Coordinates of C-alpha atoms in Angstrom, one line a residue:
M190 CA 7.5 94.8 -50.9
A191 CA 7.3 96.7 -54.1
L192 CA 10.3 95.9 -56.2
R193 CA 8.7 95.6 -59.7
D194 CA 11.2 98.2 -61.1
R195 CA 13.9 95.6 -60.6
G196 CA 12.2 93.3 -63.1
C197 CA 11.2 90.8 -60.4
K198 CA 7.7 89.7 -59.6
E199 CA 6.3 89.8 -56.1
P200 CA 6.8 86.4 -54.6
P201 CA 3.7 84.6 -53.4
L202 CA 5.1 84.3 -49.9
C203 CA 6.4 87.7 -49.0
P204 CA 7.1 89.4 -45.6
K205 CA 4.9 92.3 -44.5
T206 CA 6.2 95.8 -45.1
S207 CA 6.0 98.9 -42.9
S208 CA 2.5 100.4 -42.8
E209 CA 4.1 103.8 -43.4
E210 CA 5.5 103.2 -46.9
R211 CA 7.1 100.6 -49.1
L212 CA 10.8 100.1 -49.8
D213 CA 12.1 102.9 -52.1
L214 CA 13.8 101.6 -55.2
R215 CA 17.3 102.7 -56.1
T216 CA 18.5 103.6 -59.5
V217 CA 19.3 100.4 -61.5
S218 CA 23.1 100.1 -62.0
S219 CA 25.1 99.0 -65.0
H220 CA 24.5 95.4 -63.8
K221 CA 20.8 95.6 -64.7
N222 CA 21.0 93.4 -67.8
Q223 CA 23.1 90.8 -66.1
L224 CA 20.8 90.8 -63.0
R225 CA 17.7 90.5 -65.3
E226 CA 19.2 87.6 -67.2
I227 CA 20.0 85.7 -63.9
C228 CA 16.6 86.5 -62.5
T229 CA 14.9 85.2 -65.6
G230 CA 16.9 82.0 -65.4
F231 CA 16.0 81.7 -61.8
F232 CA 12.3 82.3 -62.0
L233 CA 11.6 80.7 -65.4
R234 CA 13.9 77.7 -65.4
G235 CA 14.9 77.2 -61.7
I236 CA 18.2 75.7 -62.7
M237 CA 20.7 78.1 -61.1
S238 CA 23.8 76.6 -59.6
E239 CA 25.2 77.5 -56.2
I240 CA 27.8 79.7 -57.9
D241 CA 25.0 81.6 -59.8
Y242 CA 23.3 82.3 -56.5
E243 CA 26.5 83.6 -54.9
K244 CA 27.1 85.7 -58.0
L245 CA 23.6 87.2 -57.9
A246 CA 24.0 88.1 -54.2
E247 CA 27.4 89.6 -54.9
I248 CA 26.0 91.8 -57.6
E249 CA 23.3 93.1 -55.3
L250 CA 25.7 93.9 -52.5
Q251 CA 28.1 95.7 -54.9
K252 CA 25.1 97.8 -56.0
D253 CA 24.3 98.6 -52.4
E254 CA 27.9 99.6 -51.7
A255 CA 28.0 101.8 -54.9
E256 CA 24.9 103.6 -53.8
D257 CA 26.3 104.1 -50.3
T258 CA 29.4 105.7 -51.8
Q259 CA 27.3 108.0 -54.0
S260 CA 25.3 109.1 -51.0
G261 CA 28.5 110.1 -49.2
Q262 CA 28.5 107.2 -46.8
D263 CA 31.8 105.3 -45.9
K264 CA 33.6 104.1 -49.0
T265 CA 35.7 101.5 -47.2
F266 CA 34.6 98.7 -44.9
T267 CA 35.8 99.5 -41.4
P268 CA 33.6 97.9 -38.8
P269 CA 34.0 99.8 -35.5
P270 CA 35.9 98.1 -32.7
H271 CA 33.4 97.0 -30.0
E272 CA 34.7 95.3 -26.9
D273 CA 32.4 94.3 -24.0
P274 CA 34.3 95.3 -20.8
Q275 CA 32.4 92.6 -18.9
L276 CA 33.2 89.8 -21.3
D277 CA 35.4 87.2 -19.8
I278 CA 38.3 86.3 -22.0
N279 CA 37.6 82.7 -21.0
H280 CA 34.1 82.9 -22.5
P281 CA 33.7 79.8 -24.7
Y282 CA 32.9 82.0 -27.7
Y283 CA 35.1 85.0 -26.9
D284 CA 36.4 85.1 -30.4
V285 CA 32.9 85.8 -31.7
A286 CA 31.3 87.5 -28.7
R287 CA 33.9 90.3 -28.5
H288 CA 32.6 91.9 -31.7
G289 CA 29.3 92.7 -30.1
I290 CA 27.3 91.4 -33.1
I291 CA 24.7 89.9 -30.7
Q292 CA 23.2 92.0 -28.0
L293 CA 20.4 91.4 -25.6
A294 CA 17.8 94.1 -25.9
V295 CA 15.5 94.8 -23.0
N296 CA 13.3 97.7 -23.8
E297 CA 9.9 98.0 -22.2
W298 CA 8.5 95.0 -24.1
N299 CA 10.5 92.7 -26.8
Q300 CA 13.3 90.2 -28.0
V301 CA 14.9 90.0 -31.4
W302 CA 17.1 87.7 -33.6
M303 CA 19.3 88.8 -36.5
L304 CA 21.6 87.2 -39.1
S305 CA 25.5 87.5 -38.8
G306 CA 25.6 90.3 -36.2
F307 CA 23.5 90.1 -33.1
T308 CA 22.5 92.6 -30.5
F309 CA 20.8 91.6 -27.3
K310 CA 19.9 94.5 -25.2
R311 CA 18.3 95.1 -21.8
E312 CA 16.2 98.2 -21.3
K313 CA 13.8 97.9 -18.5
G314 CA 11.6 95.4 -20.4
D315 CA 10.8 93.8 -23.6
D316 CA 8.7 94.5 -26.8
N317 CA 5.1 95.8 -26.9
S318 CA 3.9 92.2 -26.2
G319 CA 6.2 91.6 -23.2
R320 CA 8.6 89.4 -25.2
K321 CA 12.4 89.5 -25.0
V322 CA 14.2 91.3 -27.9
I323 CA 17.4 90.3 -29.6
T324 CA 19.1 92.6 -32.1
F325 CA 21.5 91.6 -34.9
S326 CA 23.8 94.3 -36.3
C327 CA 25.5 93.6 -39.5
C328 CA 27.7 96.7 -39.2
R329 CA 29.5 95.0 -36.3
M330 CA 30.6 92.0 -38.5
P331 CA 34.3 92.0 -39.3
P332 CA 35.6 90.8 -42.7
S333 CA 35.0 87.2 -43.3
H334 CA 38.6 86.3 -43.0
Q335 CA 38.5 87.6 -39.4
L336 CA 35.3 85.8 -38.4
N337 CA 34.7 82.1 -38.3
H338 CA 31.2 81.8 -39.5
T339 CA 30.8 78.2 -38.2
R340 CA 31.7 79.6 -34.7
L341 CA 29.2 82.4 -35.3
L342 CA 26.4 79.9 -35.9
E343 CA 27.4 77.9 -32.8
Y344 CA 27.5 81.1 -30.7
L345 CA 24.1 82.1 -32.0
K346 CA 22.6 78.7 -31.0
Y347 CA 24.4 78.9 -27.7
T348 CA 22.9 82.3 -27.0
L349 CA 19.4 81.5 -28.1
E350 CA 19.3 78.3 -26.1
Q351 CA 18.7 80.6 -23.0
Y352 CA 15.5 82.1 -24.5
V353 CA 13.8 79.8 -27.0
E354 CA 11.6 78.3 -24.3
N355 CA 9.8 81.7 -24.1
D356 CA 8.3 84.0 -26.7
Y357 CA 10.9 86.3 -28.2
T358 CA 11.5 88.8 -31.0
V359 CA 14.4 89.5 -33.3
V360 CA 15.5 92.8 -34.9
Y361 CA 17.9 92.6 -37.8
F362 CA 19.8 95.8 -38.8
H363 CA 20.8 95.0 -42.4
Y364 CA 23.0 98.1 -43.0
G365 CA 26.7 97.2 -42.9
L366 CA 26.4 93.8 -44.7
K367 CA 29.1 94.1 -47.4
S368 CA 30.9 91.9 -49.9
L369 CA 33.8 91.6 -47.5
N370 CA 31.8 90.4 -44.4
K371 CA 28.9 88.5 -46.1
P372 CA 28.6 84.8 -45.1
S373 CA 28.1 82.4 -48.0
L374 CA 24.6 81.5 -49.0
K375 CA 25.5 77.9 -48.2
W376 CA 26.2 79.1 -44.6
L377 CA 22.8 80.9 -44.5
Q378 CA 21.0 77.7 -45.7
T379 CA 22.8 75.6 -43.1
A380 CA 21.9 78.2 -40.4
Y381 CA 18.2 78.1 -41.3
K382 CA 18.2 74.3 -41.2
E383 CA 20.1 74.3 -37.9
F384 CA 17.3 76.3 -36.2
D385 CA 14.7 73.7 -35.9
R386 CA 11.2 74.0 -34.6
K387 CA 12.4 74.6 -31.0
Y388 CA 13.9 77.9 -32.1
K389 CA 11.2 78.9 -34.7
K390 CA 8.1 78.1 -32.7
N391 CA 8.5 80.9 -30.1
L392 CA 10.0 83.5 -32.4
K393 CA 7.0 85.7 -32.7
A394 CA 8.4 88.5 -34.9
L395 CA 11.5 89.2 -37.1
Y396 CA 11.9 92.8 -38.0
V397 CA 14.3 93.5 -41.0
V398 CA 15.4 97.1 -40.8
H399 CA 16.7 99.0 -43.9
P400 CA 16.1 96.1 -46.4
T401 CA 17.7 96.3 -49.9
N402 CA 17.1 94.3 -53.0
F403 CA 19.7 91.9 -51.7
I404 CA 17.1 90.8 -49.1
K405 CA 14.6 90.3 -51.9
I406 CA 17.0 88.1 -53.7
L407 CA 17.7 86.0 -50.6
W408 CA 14.0 85.6 -50.0
N409 CA 13.4 84.2 -53.5
I410 CA 16.4 81.9 -53.1
F411 CA 15.3 80.5 -49.8
K412 CA 11.6 80.6 -50.4
P413 CA 11.4 76.8 -51.0
L414 CA 12.8 76.2 -47.5
I415 CA 10.7 78.8 -45.7
S416 CA 7.3 77.8 -44.4
H417 CA 4.3 80.1 -44.9
K418 CA 3.9 80.3 -41.1
F419 CA 7.4 81.5 -40.6
G420 CA 7.1 84.0 -43.5
K421 CA 4.2 85.7 -41.8
K422 CA 6.5 86.6 -38.8
V423 CA 8.8 88.7 -41.0
T424 CA 8.2 92.4 -41.3
Y425 CA 10.3 94.8 -43.4
L426 CA 10.9 98.3 -42.0
N427 CA 12.3 101.0 -44.2
Y428 CA 13.2 103.5 -41.4
L429 CA 14.1 103.2 -37.7
S430 CA 11.0 105.2 -36.8
D431 CA 8.9 102.3 -38.0
L432 CA 10.2 100.4 -35.1
R433 CA 8.1 102.6 -32.8
E434 CA 5.0 100.8 -33.8
H435 CA 6.4 97.5 -32.4
L436 CA 9.1 98.3 -29.8
K437 CA 10.1 100.8 -27.2
Y438 CA 12.4 102.5 -29.7
D439 CA 14.1 105.0 -27.4
Q440 CA 15.4 102.1 -25.3
L441 CA 17.0 100.2 -28.3
N442 CA 20.8 100.2 -28.5
I443 CA 21.1 101.0 -32.1
P444 CA 24.7 101.3 -33.6
Q445 CA 25.6 104.9 -34.6
E446 CA 26.4 103.7 -38.1
V447 CA 22.8 102.5 -38.5
I448 CA 21.4 105.8 -37.2
R449 CA 23.6 107.8 -39.7
H450 CA 22.5 105.6 -42.5
D451 CA 18.8 106.1 -41.6
E452 CA 19.3 109.9 -41.6
N453 CA 20.9 109.7 -45.0
L454 CA 18.0 107.7 -46.3
R455 CA 15.5 110.2 -45.0
G456 CA 17.4 113.1 -46.4
K457 CA 17.6 111.4 -49.8
H458 CA 14.0 110.4 -50.0
K459 CA 12.4 113.3 -48.3
G460 CA 14.7 116.1 -49.5
K461 CA 15.5 117.0 -45.9
L462 CA 15.9 115.4 -42.5
P463 CA 12.7 115.0 -40.4
P464 CA 12.1 117.7 -37.8
V465 CA 13.0 116.9 -34.3
V466 CA 9.9 115.9 -32.4
K467 CA 9.5 117.7 -29.1
V468 CA 8.6 115.3 -26.3
P469 CA 6.3 116.9 -23.7
P470 CA 7.5 116.8 -20.1
P471 CA 6.3 113.8 -18.1
R472 CA 3.2 114.3 -16.1
P473 CA 3.3 113.7 -12.3
P474 CA 2.1 110.3 -11.3
L475 CA -1.5 109.8 -10.2
P476 CA -2.1 109.1 -6.5
T477 CA -3.3 105.6 -7.5
Q478 CA -0.3 105.0 -9.9
Q479 CA 1.1 101.4 -9.8
F480 CA 3.4 101.2 -12.8
G481 CA 6.5 103.3 -13.3
V482 CA 6.7 104.6 -9.7
S483 CA 8.8 103.5 -6.7
L484 CA 7.9 101.0 -4.1
Q485 CA 8.0 103.8 -1.6
Y486 CA 5.5 105.9 -3.6
I487 CA 3.1 102.9 -3.8
K488 CA 3.4 102.2 -0.1
D489 CA 2.8 105.9 0.8
K490 CA -0.4 106.0 -1.4
N491 CA -1.7 102.7 -0.1
S492 CA -1.9 103.2 3.7
G493 CA 1.6 101.8 4.3
E494 CA 0.8 98.5 2.6
L495 CA 4.2 96.7 2.0
I496 CA 3.2 94.5 -1.0
P497 CA 2.1 96.6 -4.0
P498 CA -1.6 95.8 -4.8
V499 CA -0.8 94.8 -8.4
M500 CA 1.7 92.2 -7.2
K501 CA -0.5 90.9 -4.5
E502 CA -3.5 90.5 -6.8
T503 CA -1.6 88.9 -9.7
V504 CA 0.2 86.5 -7.4
S505 CA -3.0 85.6 -5.6
Y506 CA -4.9 85.0 -8.9
L507 CA -2.0 82.9 -10.4
K508 CA -1.7 80.9 -7.2
R509 CA -5.3 79.9 -7.3
N510 CA -5.6 79.3 -11.0
G511 CA -2.3 79.0 -12.8
L512 CA 0.3 77.0 -10.9
Q513 CA -0.2 74.0 -13.2
V514 CA -0.6 75.9 -16.4
E515 CA 2.1 74.8 -18.9
G516 CA 4.4 77.6 -19.9
L517 CA 3.3 80.0 -17.2
F518 CA 5.3 83.3 -17.6
R519 CA 6.6 82.1 -20.9
R520 CA 3.7 83.3 -23.1
S521 CA 2.8 86.8 -24.0
A522 CA -0.7 88.3 -24.0
S523 CA -2.6 90.9 -26.1
I524 CA -0.8 94.2 -26.1
Q525 CA -4.0 96.2 -25.9
T526 CA -5.3 94.0 -23.0
I527 CA -2.1 94.7 -21.0
K528 CA -2.4 98.4 -21.7
D529 CA -6.0 98.4 -20.6
V530 CA -5.2 96.5 -17.3
Q531 CA -2.3 98.9 -16.6
K532 CA -4.6 101.8 -17.1
L533 CA -7.2 100.4 -14.7
Y534 CA -4.6 99.8 -12.0
N535 CA -3.1 103.3 -12.5
Q536 CA -6.5 104.9 -12.2
G537 CA -7.2 102.9 -9.0
K538 CA -10.1 100.9 -10.6
P539 CA -10.7 97.2 -9.8
V540 CA -9.4 94.5 -12.0
N541 CA -11.1 91.2 -12.5
F542 CA -8.8 88.8 -14.3
D543 CA -11.6 86.4 -14.9
D544 CA -13.0 88.9 -17.4
Y545 CA -10.1 88.4 -19.8
H546 CA -10.2 84.6 -20.0
D547 CA -6.4 84.4 -20.4
I548 CA -4.2 83.2 -17.5
H549 CA -1.2 84.8 -19.2
V550 CA -2.6 88.3 -18.7
P551 CA -1.9 88.5 -14.9
A552 CA 1.5 86.8 -15.5
V553 CA 2.5 89.5 -18.0
I554 CA 1.2 92.2 -15.8
L555 CA 3.4 91.0 -12.9
K556 CA 6.5 91.0 -15.2
T557 CA 5.6 94.4 -16.5
F558 CA 5.2 95.8 -13.0
L559 CA 8.7 94.6 -12.1
R560 CA 10.5 96.0 -15.2
E561 CA 8.8 99.3 -15.0
L562 CA 10.1 100.0 -11.5
P563 CA 12.4 103.1 -11.6
Q564 CA 15.0 101.0 -9.8
P565 CA 15.2 97.2 -10.0
L566 CA 13.8 95.3 -7.0
L567 CA 17.3 94.0 -6.3
T568 CA 18.6 97.6 -6.5
F569 CA 21.4 99.0 -8.7
E570 CA 23.9 98.6 -5.8
C571 CA 23.6 94.8 -6.0
Y572 CA 24.3 94.6 -9.7
D573 CA 28.1 94.1 -9.5
P574 CA 28.0 91.7 -6.6
I575 CA 25.3 89.6 -8.4
V576 CA 27.3 89.6 -11.6
G577 CA 30.3 88.3 -9.6
I578 CA 28.4 85.2 -8.4
T579 CA 30.0 83.0 -11.1
S580 CA 33.5 83.7 -9.6
V581 CA 32.4 82.2 -6.3
E582 CA 33.0 78.5 -5.7
S583 CA 29.9 76.4 -6.4
C584 CA 29.6 75.2 -2.8
L585 CA 29.6 78.8 -1.5
R586 CA 27.2 80.4 -3.9
V587 CA 24.1 80.0 -1.8
T588 CA 25.8 81.6 1.1
R589 CA 26.9 84.5 -1.1
C590 CA 23.3 84.9 -2.3
K591 CA 22.2 85.1 1.3
Q592 CA 24.8 87.8 2.0
I593 CA 23.7 89.9 -0.9
I594 CA 20.0 89.6 -0.1
Q595 CA 20.6 90.5 3.6
G596 CA 22.0 93.9 2.4
L597 CA 18.8 94.9 0.7
P598 CA 16.6 97.7 2.0
E599 CA 13.9 96.4 4.3
H600 CA 11.0 97.1 1.9
N601 CA 12.8 95.6 -1.1
Y602 CA 13.6 92.5 0.9
I603 CA 10.0 92.0 1.9
V604 CA 8.7 92.4 -1.6
L605 CA 11.4 90.1 -3.0
K606 CA 10.7 87.5 -0.4
Y607 CA 7.0 87.6 -1.3
L608 CA 7.8 87.2 -5.0
I609 CA 10.5 84.5 -4.7
C610 CA 8.2 82.5 -2.3
F611 CA 5.6 82.4 -5.1
L612 CA 8.1 81.6 -7.8
H613 CA 9.3 78.7 -5.6
M614 CA 5.7 77.4 -5.5
V615 CA 5.6 77.6 -9.3
S616 CA 8.8 75.6 -9.7
Q617 CA 7.5 72.9 -7.3
E618 CA 4.7 72.3 -9.9
S619 CA 7.2 72.0 -12.8
I620 CA 6.1 68.5 -13.6
Y621 CA 2.9 70.1 -14.9
N622 CA 3.8 73.7 -15.9
R623 CA 7.4 72.8 -17.1
M624 CA 8.7 75.9 -15.4
T625 CA 11.7 74.9 -13.4
A626 CA 13.8 77.3 -11.3
S627 CA 16.1 77.6 -14.3
S628 CA 13.2 78.4 -16.7
L629 CA 11.8 81.0 -14.3
A630 CA 15.2 82.6 -13.9
C631 CA 15.5 83.1 -17.6
V632 CA 12.1 85.0 -17.5
F633 CA 12.6 87.0 -14.3
G634 CA 16.4 87.5 -14.1
L635 CA 16.5 90.8 -16.1
N636 CA 13.2 91.9 -14.5
L637 CA 14.8 91.8 -11.1
I638 CA 18.1 93.5 -11.8
W639 CA 19.8 95.6 -14.4
P640 CA 22.7 98.1 -14.5
S641 CA 22.1 101.8 -13.6
K642 CA 23.7 102.9 -17.0
G643 CA 23.4 101.2 -20.3
A644 CA 22.2 97.7 -21.0
A645 CA 23.2 94.5 -19.4
S646 CA 25.8 92.9 -21.5
L647 CA 25.3 89.4 -23.0
S648 CA 28.1 88.1 -20.8
A649 CA 26.2 89.3 -17.7
L650 CA 23.1 87.2 -18.4
V651 CA 24.6 83.9 -17.2
P652 CA 25.4 85.2 -13.6
L653 CA 22.1 87.2 -13.4
N654 CA 20.1 84.2 -14.3
L655 CA 22.2 81.9 -12.1
F656 CA 21.6 84.2 -9.1
T657 CA 17.9 84.2 -9.7
E658 CA 17.8 80.5 -10.1
L659 CA 19.6 80.1 -6.8
L660 CA 17.1 82.4 -5.1
I661 CA 14.2 80.2 -6.3
D662 CA 15.8 76.8 -5.8
F663 CA 17.1 77.6 -2.3
Y664 CA 14.3 79.9 -1.2
M665 CA 14.0 78.5 2.3
N666 CA 17.8 78.5 3.0
I667 CA 18.4 82.0 1.7
F668 CA 15.4 83.8 3.3
N669 CA 14.9 81.9 6.6
S670 CA 17.5 83.9 8.6
R671 CA 15.8 87.3 8.3
T672 CA 12.3 88.0 9.3
V673 CA 11.0 91.6 9.0
P674 CA 8.0 92.9 11.0
G675 CA 4.9 93.2 8.9
E676 CA 6.1 90.9 6.1
I677 CA 3.5 88.6 4.5
L678 CA 3.8 85.6 2.2
P679 CA 1.5 84.4 -0.6

């Protein structure tokens, strides 16, 4: 990241920047001499105290805030109220979760982690590699005296525990981090140390959106603690549009404050706002289309076959070759390979998974097929009943699952039974593949059900995953009472 005008050398270990352009430098404020003196002491002597670090960070944040004021953005810190209507007041971290800092993002492909304000969102999928995406929005962070940062760290760990067993991505929206809501550097250091290898190993990408020189200062401060391998996962993105290279941007739940800030940056650096890009109308699906079309469409175009060909072929291949593969369904695969396989299926051409020499390709294809359905396999109508599963007594939950499943349309029921039967087989080999019903539920929960409007809230993840886990664990009990003519099993 080019920051030489600030008088700081490029660190040897530096995150990647957007391929479009580097971070634009702002006018150096009246603190320049003071900043240079501190930087010199830091780089040449390395004897700064904790107070010096905090002072340096505070200077940079004040400069950011001064520039926001000059550009006409908000002069006072007023984080918008954000309440999750589905958040139970008895949630163990209600005091933190109610701010909406962390959101689960499900776009068509990724997962993201951010510092002090998280956003997990669900949008028909994950990032461009099939990973879950978690977003962290600093603008949602209230002033420090209103937020217990120790509780925030505990809540972050509590949330990530559900996903760290699988590959995931984090998006950090830096805009909105102010002097009043900034956690201490000591807290940040503690947070980094708290996230051990279990959390860092499967974090495949960390996107820092709208970085400022404050981020550069942090990077230099924490550089001795950060491994080279972790540093390579970090990418700086100057504009929201840069996310399009990595995520399904249109499906991200980006705070309006961040969007307005992005528009101001573009207007400032380009002299005018970018023109609106006209999106061409969608083309009608091909007769052989498999992805992004309804079950009924696939059935009608495949001589009334009830199980979609892509599901039957991926399940059959994985049953023969992948039941004992450790981490099955957890790992991602090459983005280009997945696109190529999707194209072959949509064109009605044969697919031989042996050609790809990667057992995770058919696994990702199966997950992709499910999340690209226009309506979830469990249907929009079942969303609220499924979310309510946690309010049912434990001894009655399997019965409640059976009642919900019995109400599915016949075709959905047949396809679901076929899929869950296979996932039950996978769970039976968990001694080898380490994919228990609980692990599989974390992977498939949001691929089987999502709300008709907006994204699934963070509080909804527990019941959605619990419901999926019960389907897999108690497959025989739940599905044995209904047999549909023409149904087949793996």
